[in-house]
Amino acid sequence: TNFDEIPEFEKEFKRLFKKYRTLDDDFEKFKKVLNVTPTGVGKNFIILHASPKIKLVKAHLACRALRNNHLLRVIYAYFEQESRIEFIELYFKGEKENEDRERIKAYLKNHQN
């Protein structure tokens, strides 16, 4: 599986990495899970959007630097035909209740064709 990220995700990752030093390593472990099951397994993965070309998934990211392991959320797009995952958003549940729906709408609009 190829992994990409949009610029907003990169900024969020860098900002959160300053606070949670295990994030780099935790994120690599998360990618290994996605290599095996790109849309995840269990209640920690929710498919927000599904079309023949793209699936948008919201997942819990376990971060060892946080006592409660599931306070980080990752939004990503899975392109099955291309075997590619693009990370769209990363946020801390304590700072922000939900994903950025406007960003998701814009992302889908750009990737529907």
XYZ file of N, CA and C in Angstrom, residues 1 4-5 11 23 37 40 43 45 61 73 78 82 84 89 92 104 106-107 110:
60
model
N 0.844 -1.188 0.000
C 0.000 0.000 0.000
C 0.883 1.242 0.000
N 0.040 8.489 1.292
C 0.230 9.908 1.003
C -0.485 10.698 2.086
N -0.211 11.993 2.110
C -0.953 12.857 3.033
C -1.131 14.221 2.399
N 0.685 19.289 8.571
C 0.768 20.343 9.598
C 0.225 19.844 10.930
N 4.063 9.657 18.822
C 3.171 9.682 17.658
C 3.803 9.089 16.397
N -5.400 -4.545 6.659
C -6.839 -4.277 6.515
C -7.047 -2.785 6.274
N -9.808 -1.182 7.986
C -9.839 -1.480 9.411
C -10.784 -2.588 9.797
N -14.801 -1.721 15.971
C -15.509 -0.468 16.244
C -14.612 0.773 16.201
N -12.974 1.718 13.634
C -12.950 2.192 12.250
C -14.384 2.386 11.779
N -6.661 6.324 16.600
C -5.223 6.069 16.568
C -4.730 5.969 18.006
N -7.822 10.922 16.388
C -8.628 10.425 15.277
C -7.889 10.705 13.977
N -9.198 5.645 1.150
C -8.625 4.405 0.634
C -9.064 4.228 -0.815
N -6.005 1.534 -6.731
C -4.610 1.987 -6.746
C -3.807 1.431 -5.569
N -3.885 2.513 -2.536
C -3.288 3.738 -2.004
C -4.170 4.305 -0.895
N -6.930 14.032 7.660
C -7.028 14.828 8.886
C -6.567 14.015 10.087
N -6.954 15.701 17.829
C -7.057 15.245 19.209
C -8.490 15.466 19.664
N -13.537 17.450 4.306
C -13.914 16.162 3.716
C -14.738 16.374 2.445
N -14.740 18.973 0.455
C -13.843 19.494 -0.585
C -12.962 18.384 -1.152
N -12.487 17.519 -0.259
C -11.633 16.401 -0.682
C -12.408 15.480 -1.634
N -12.968 16.935 -5.062
C -11.747 16.868 -5.887
C -11.396 15.471 -6.363
